[in-house]
DNA sequence: GATCGATTGTCAGAGACTGACAGATATAAC
DNA sequence: GTTATATCTGTCAGTCTCTGACAATCGATC
């Protein structure tokens, strides 16, 4: 069902395709569509909860003496590595995601759940003061690196892997104090 | 009208107050409400477009030889400074904002517009490679610092100023490569 | 007062979404 | 195969947000 939705959205734009239409193409009722996807946006975004848990677990498995940013990078990289090589289908989904403001916003909101998972772990790796504030901005920056790397990966013409782009994004913050 | 909305949302929760109810309390029709606010969420968020332009202008006015992150910090700090001392009313608005997913999402959507304004300027301050990717993550981190500083400022019991908290957030990225 | 532009409210409707409920389907046990 | 039960599905009515159309009202100007 999600694939049909993404196809239609890519073709005609997210806002120009109704839930009824998607459901009709798939051969179910709109009511059933809503049983599978809480919101229309979720047909594109899907349930990213398990991935967030995966990233958290990857992070938790890193050595506490490892530099924090490196651990975060490794955790997100681990997610990309475990997803295997992805192709045109995933890119199209990401492009649909980037095409509409409400989708982007909802996507980001979903990632906020990832932040909730990661922040306590990052907090325990920081020393006072202001652990709560600092962990939040660190985690948000990490999620931004992930999202942006994927968005760039999905842009037409991009040939580098998502993992390469993720590394570039994360490396930017190693040298932030120098630019 | 916005104040009434925020009061009601703070009292009963964003999702439990209808547009009709707000309009009735204010003494206008729901149709008029929608003439003032494109969406229900905008009653809380308002039109933040001009603030984003302000930040962009503040950033554009910084010396190109100044460290980039410092310029970004100064730009957002300039916004807080120009807002003057804010109080309990603003805090309540921010708390309402943090209370509901749809509000947070719409708020993020609005801030994405700020990013659009800032990214070209940051790009012109960076040397290749990967200027497009790097500028995006930098700007997103800056916006995250701003948002998080304000969110922390609005938490009950917080006595520090929003500008102090902004500085703490931005300073985190000066030392990212060292933690 | 007359004219014109701006504002407002009423109305109907679209689309996303939800709860209720009856019917259909799938599965397990006998 | 039959029966019982759990699950799924579609229909329906309804809520809420939001929009366009249009008539009525308001405010400013002459």
mmCIF file of N, CA and C in Angstrom, chain A residues 18-86:
data_model
loop_
_atom_site.group_PDB
_atom_site.id
_atom_site.type_symbol
_atom_site.label_atom_id
_atom_site.label_comp_id
_atom_site.label_asym_id
_atom_site.label_seq_id
_atom_site.Cartn_x
_atom_site.Cartn_y
_atom_site.Cartn_z
ATOM 1 N N UNK A 18 -5.708 12.023 -2.834
ATOM 2 C CA UNK A 18 -6.470 11.821 -1.595
ATOM 3 C C UNK A 18 -6.296 10.392 -1.089
ATOM 4 N N UNK A 19 -6.599 10.257 0.171
ATOM 5 C CA UNK A 19 -6.569 8.939 0.786
ATOM 6 C C UNK A 19 -7.539 7.997 0.073
ATOM 7 N N UNK A 20 -8.702 8.535 -0.292
ATOM 8 C CA UNK A 20 -9.685 7.721 -1.002
ATOM 9 C C UNK A 20 -9.111 7.136 -2.290
ATOM 10 N N UNK A 21 -8.368 7.979 -3.015
ATOM 11 C CA UNK A 21 -7.791 7.518 -4.273
ATOM 12 C C UNK A 21 -6.780 6.405 -4.065
ATOM 13 N N UNK A 22 -5.916 6.599 -3.118
ATOM 14 C CA UNK A 22 -4.923 5.562 -2.831
ATOM 15 C C UNK A 22 -5.619 4.257 -2.484
ATOM 16 N N UNK A 23 -6.594 4.377 -1.601
ATOM 17 C CA UNK A 23 -7.307 3.186 -1.157
ATOM 18 C C UNK A 23 -7.988 2.481 -2.337
ATOM 19 N N UNK A 24 -8.558 3.281 -3.229
ATOM 20 C CA UNK A 24 -9.241 2.701 -4.387
ATOM 21 C C UNK A 24 -8.261 1.936 -5.270
ATOM 22 N N UNK A 25 -7.111 2.551 -5.515
ATOM 23 C CA UNK A 25 -6.117 1.885 -6.354
ATOM 24 C C UNK A 25 -5.689 0.560 -5.726
ATOM 25 N N UNK A 26 -5.512 0.581 -4.434
ATOM 26 C CA UNK A 26 -5.067 -0.631 -3.738
ATOM 27 C C UNK A 26 -6.195 -1.649 -3.624
ATOM 28 N N UNK A 27 -7.436 -1.140 -3.600
ATOM 29 C CA UNK A 27 -8.562 -2.048 -3.492
ATOM 30 C C UNK A 27 -9.041 -2.260 -2.072
ATOM 31 N N UNK A 28 -8.861 -1.249 -1.262
ATOM 32 C CA UNK A 28 -9.409 -1.289 0.103
ATOM 33 C C UNK A 28 -10.189 0.001 0.316
ATOM 34 N N UNK A 29 -10.798 0.117 1.474
ATOM 35 C CA UNK A 29 -11.536 1.340 1.778
ATOM 36 C C UNK A 29 -10.610 2.339 2.465
ATOM 37 N N UNK A 30 -11.040 3.574 2.453
ATOM 38 C CA UNK A 30 -10.248 4.593 3.146
ATOM 39 C C UNK A 30 -10.135 4.263 4.631
ATOM 40 N N UNK A 31 -11.214 3.684 5.158
ATOM 41 C CA UNK A 31 -11.179 3.324 6.572
ATOM 42 C C UNK A 31 -10.046 2.342 6.860
ATOM 43 N N UNK A 32 -9.871 1.409 5.930
ATOM 44 C CA UNK A 32 -8.784 0.439 6.112
ATOM 45 C C UNK A 32 -7.427 1.093 5.972
ATOM 46 N N UNK A 33 -7.341 2.018 5.008
ATOM 47 C CA UNK A 33 -6.083 2.767 4.894
ATOM 48 C C UNK A 33 -5.708 3.334 6.259
ATOM 49 N N UNK A 34 -6.671 3.923 6.920
ATOM 50 C CA UNK A 34 -6.376 4.544 8.201
ATOM 51 C C UNK A 34 -6.119 3.538 9.309
ATOM 52 N N UNK A 35 -6.434 2.287 9.032
ATOM 53 C CA UNK A 35 -6.082 1.268 10.018
ATOM 54 C C UNK A 35 -4.603 0.926 9.910
ATOM 55 N N UNK A 36 -4.074 1.144 8.710
ATOM 56 C CA UNK A 36 -2.658 0.844 8.521
ATOM 57 C C UNK A 36 -1.771 2.058 8.790
ATOM 58 N N UNK A 37 -2.271 3.211 8.428
ATOM 59 C CA UNK A 37 -1.481 4.424 8.589
ATOM 60 C C UNK A 37 -2.261 5.445 9.397
ATOM 61 N N UNK A 38 -1.747 5.783 10.558
ATOM 62 C CA UNK A 38 -2.424 6.761 11.402
ATOM 63 C C UNK A 38 -2.716 8.062 10.669
ATOM 64 N N UNK A 39 -1.792 8.500 9.867
ATOM 65 C CA UNK A 39 -2.016 9.706 9.077
ATOM 66 C C UNK A 39 -1.590 9.451 7.637
ATOM 67 N N UNK A 40 -2.027 10.316 6.784
ATOM 68 C CA UNK A 40 -1.681 10.206 5.357
ATOM 69 C C UNK A 40 -0.162 10.225 5.174
ATOM 70 N N UNK A 41 0.498 11.059 5.956
ATOM 71 C CA UNK A 41 1.958 11.180 5.857
ATOM 72 C C UNK A 41 2.655 9.866 6.171
ATOM 73 N N UNK A 42 2.038 9.104 7.078
ATOM 74 C CA UNK A 42 2.691 7.861 7.479
ATOM 75 C C UNK A 42 2.789 6.843 6.346
ATOM 76 N N UNK A 43 1.991 7.034 5.318
ATOM 77 C CA UNK A 43 2.113 6.148 4.160
ATOM 78 C C UNK A 43 3.475 6.317 3.508
ATOM 79 N N UNK A 44 4.037 7.488 3.624
ATOM 80 C CA UNK A 44 5.367 7.744 3.079
ATOM 81 C C UNK A 44 6.437 7.461 4.123
ATOM 82 N N UNK A 45 6.217 7.961 5.292
ATOM 83 C CA UNK A 45 7.245 7.908 6.324
ATOM 84 C C UNK A 45 7.371 6.510 6.919
ATOM 85 N N UNK A 46 6.251 5.861 7.078
ATOM 86 C CA UNK A 46 6.260 4.546 7.686
ATOM 87 C C UNK A 46 6.521 4.633 9.183
ATOM 88 N N UNK A 47 6.815 3.504 9.757
ATOM 89 C CA UNK A 47 7.049 3.439 11.197
ATOM 90 C C UNK A 47 8.555 3.407 11.442
ATOM 91 N N UNK A 48 9.084 4.533 11.829
ATOM 92 C CA UNK A 48 10.534 4.609 11.990
ATOM 93 C C UNK A 48 10.975 4.270 13.412
ATOM 94 N N UNK A 49 10.000 3.915 14.252
ATOM 95 C CA UNK A 49 10.323 3.596 15.643
ATOM 96 C C UNK A 49 11.424 2.561 15.785
ATOM 97 N N UNK A 50 11.300 1.400 15.141
ATOM 98 C CA UNK A 50 12.330 0.356 15.294
ATOM 99 C C UNK A 50 13.727 0.810 14.873
ATOM 100 N N UNK A 51 13.782 1.676 13.863
ATOM 101 C CA UNK A 51 15.112 2.136 13.446
ATOM 102 C C UNK A 51 15.748 2.989 14.540
ATOM 103 N N UNK A 52 14.921 3.797 15.167
ATOM 104 C CA UNK A 52 15.429 4.617 16.259
ATOM 105 C C UNK A 52 15.949 3.758 17.389
ATOM 106 N N UNK A 53 15.244 2.675 17.656
ATOM 107 C CA UNK A 53 15.687 1.767 18.710
ATOM 108 C C UNK A 53 16.995 1.087 18.318
ATOM 109 N N UNK A 54 17.097 0.809 17.022
ATOM 110 C CA UNK A 54 18.324 0.192 16.527
ATOM 111 C C UNK A 54 19.506 1.142 16.735
ATOM 112 N N UNK A 55 19.307 2.388 16.363
ATOM 113 C CA UNK A 55 20.384 3.380 16.529
ATOM 114 C C UNK A 55 20.758 3.498 18.008
ATOM 115 N N UNK A 56 19.740 3.512 18.847
ATOM 116 C CA UNK A 56 20.029 3.616 20.284
ATOM 117 C C UNK A 56 20.853 2.427 20.751
ATOM 118 N N UNK A 57 20.475 1.253 20.293
ATOM 119 C CA UNK A 57 21.214 0.056 20.705
ATOM 120 C C UNK A 57 22.640 0.089 20.176
ATOM 121 N N UNK A 58 22.791 0.547 18.940
ATOM 122 C CA UNK A 58 24.134 0.665 18.378
ATOM 123 C C UNK A 58 24.974 1.626 19.210
ATOM 124 N N UNK A 59 24.340 2.714 19.594
ATOM 125 C CA UNK A 59 25.068 3.716 20.395
ATOM 126 C C UNK A 59 25.421 3.136 21.757
ATOM 127 N N UNK A 60 24.469 2.458 22.363
ATOM 128 C CA UNK A 60 24.695 1.893 23.701
ATOM 129 C C UNK A 60 25.830 0.868 23.692
ATOM 130 N N UNK A 61 26.037 0.256 22.541
ATOM 131 C CA UNK A 61 27.081 -0.770 22.465
ATOM 132 C C UNK A 61 28.479 -0.185 22.265
ATOM 133 N N UNK A 62 28.563 1.140 22.028
ATOM 134 C CA UNK A 62 29.879 1.740 21.822
ATOM 135 C C UNK A 62 30.598 1.899 23.162
ATOM 136 N N UNK A 63 31.888 1.898 23.100
ATOM 137 C CA UNK A 63 32.661 2.073 24.324
ATOM 138 C C UNK A 63 32.461 3.469 24.907
ATOM 139 N N UNK A 64 32.220 3.555 26.195
ATOM 140 C CA UNK A 64 32.001 4.874 26.819
ATOM 141 C C UNK A 64 33.227 5.790 26.747
ATOM 142 N N UNK A 65 34.361 5.217 26.469
ATOM 143 C CA UNK A 65 35.549 6.067 26.389
ATOM 144 C C UNK A 65 35.762 6.600 24.978
ATOM 145 N N UNK A 66 34.997 6.084 24.051
ATOM 146 C CA UNK A 66 35.093 6.589 22.683
ATOM 147 C C UNK A 66 34.548 8.016 22.635
ATOM 148 N N UNK A 67 35.140 8.858 21.812
ATOM 149 C CA UNK A 67 34.545 10.204 21.686
ATOM 150 C C UNK A 67 33.061 10.115 21.327
ATOM 151 N N UNK A 68 32.305 10.959 21.988
ATOM 152 C CA UNK A 68 30.845 10.905 21.877
ATOM 153 C C UNK A 68 30.351 11.045 20.441
ATOM 154 N N UNK A 69 30.907 12.017 19.740
ATOM 155 C CA UNK A 69 30.434 12.271 18.378
ATOM 156 C C UNK A 69 30.759 11.101 17.465
ATOM 157 N N UNK A 70 31.853 10.474 17.762
ATOM 158 C CA UNK A 70 32.247 9.298 17.000
ATOM 159 C C UNK A 70 31.258 8.160 17.249
ATOM 160 N N UNK A 71 30.856 8.010 18.483
ATOM 161 C CA UNK A 71 29.869 6.984 18.816
ATOM 162 C C UNK A 71 28.548 7.237 18.110
ATOM 163 N N UNK A 72 28.130 8.479 18.084
ATOM 164 C CA UNK A 72 26.878 8.809 17.412
ATOM 165 C C UNK A 72 26.984 8.512 15.923
ATOM 166 N N UNK A 73 28.093 8.914 15.358
ATOM 167 C CA UNK A 73 28.313 8.654 13.933
ATOM 168 C C UNK A 73 28.251 7.159 13.660
ATOM 169 N N UNK A 74 28.934 6.404 14.475
ATOM 170 C CA UNK A 74 28.962 4.951 14.291
ATOM 171 C C UNK A 74 27.568 4.349 14.412
ATOM 172 N N UNK A 75 26.780 4.878 15.320
ATOM 173 C CA UNK A 75 25.435 4.343 15.523
ATOM 174 C C UNK A 75 24.568 4.560 14.283
ATOM 175 N N UNK A 76 24.598 5.763 13.749
ATOM 176 C CA UNK A 76 23.804 6.035 12.550
ATOM 177 C C UNK A 76 24.376 5.305 11.342
ATOM 178 N N UNK A 77 25.685 5.231 11.295
ATOM 179 C CA UNK A 77 26.319 4.493 10.206
ATOM 180 C C UNK A 77 25.923 3.022 10.269
ATOM 181 N N UNK A 78 25.827 2.510 11.471
ATOM 182 C CA UNK A 78 25.398 1.128 11.657
ATOM 183 C C UNK A 78 24.007 0.889 11.089
ATOM 184 N N UNK A 79 23.160 1.870 11.244
ATOM 185 C CA UNK A 79 21.815 1.738 10.687
ATOM 186 C C UNK A 79 21.883 1.670 9.167
ATOM 187 N N UNK A 80 22.660 2.530 8.566
ATOM 188 C CA UNK A 80 22.782 2.519 7.113
ATOM 189 C C UNK A 80 23.416 1.214 6.631
ATOM 190 N N UNK A 81 24.415 0.775 7.361
ATOM 191 C CA UNK A 81 25.084 -0.472 6.974
ATOM 192 C C UNK A 81 24.109 -1.646 7.038
ATOM 193 N N UNK A 82 23.293 -1.678 8.044
ATOM 194 C CA UNK A 82 22.380 -2.809 8.204
ATOM 195 C C UNK A 82 21.246 -2.763 7.192
ATOM 196 N N UNK A 83 20.998 -1.604 6.630
ATOM 197 C CA UNK A 83 19.945 -1.504 5.630
ATOM 198 C C UNK A 83 20.396 -2.076 4.295
ATOM 199 N N UNK A 84 21.696 -2.254 4.144
ATOM 200 C CA UNK A 84 22.208 -2.758 2.887
ATOM 201 C C UNK A 84 22.120 -1.730 1.788
ATOM 202 N N UNK A 85 22.524 -2.106 0.626
ATOM 203 C CA UNK A 85 22.492 -1.196 -0.514
ATOM 204 C C UNK A 85 21.060 -0.912 -0.913
ATOM 205 N N UNK A 86 20.755 0.332 -0.969
ATOM 206 C CA UNK A 86 19.394 0.711 -1.322
ATOM 207 C C UNK A 86 19.399 1.388 -2.673
#
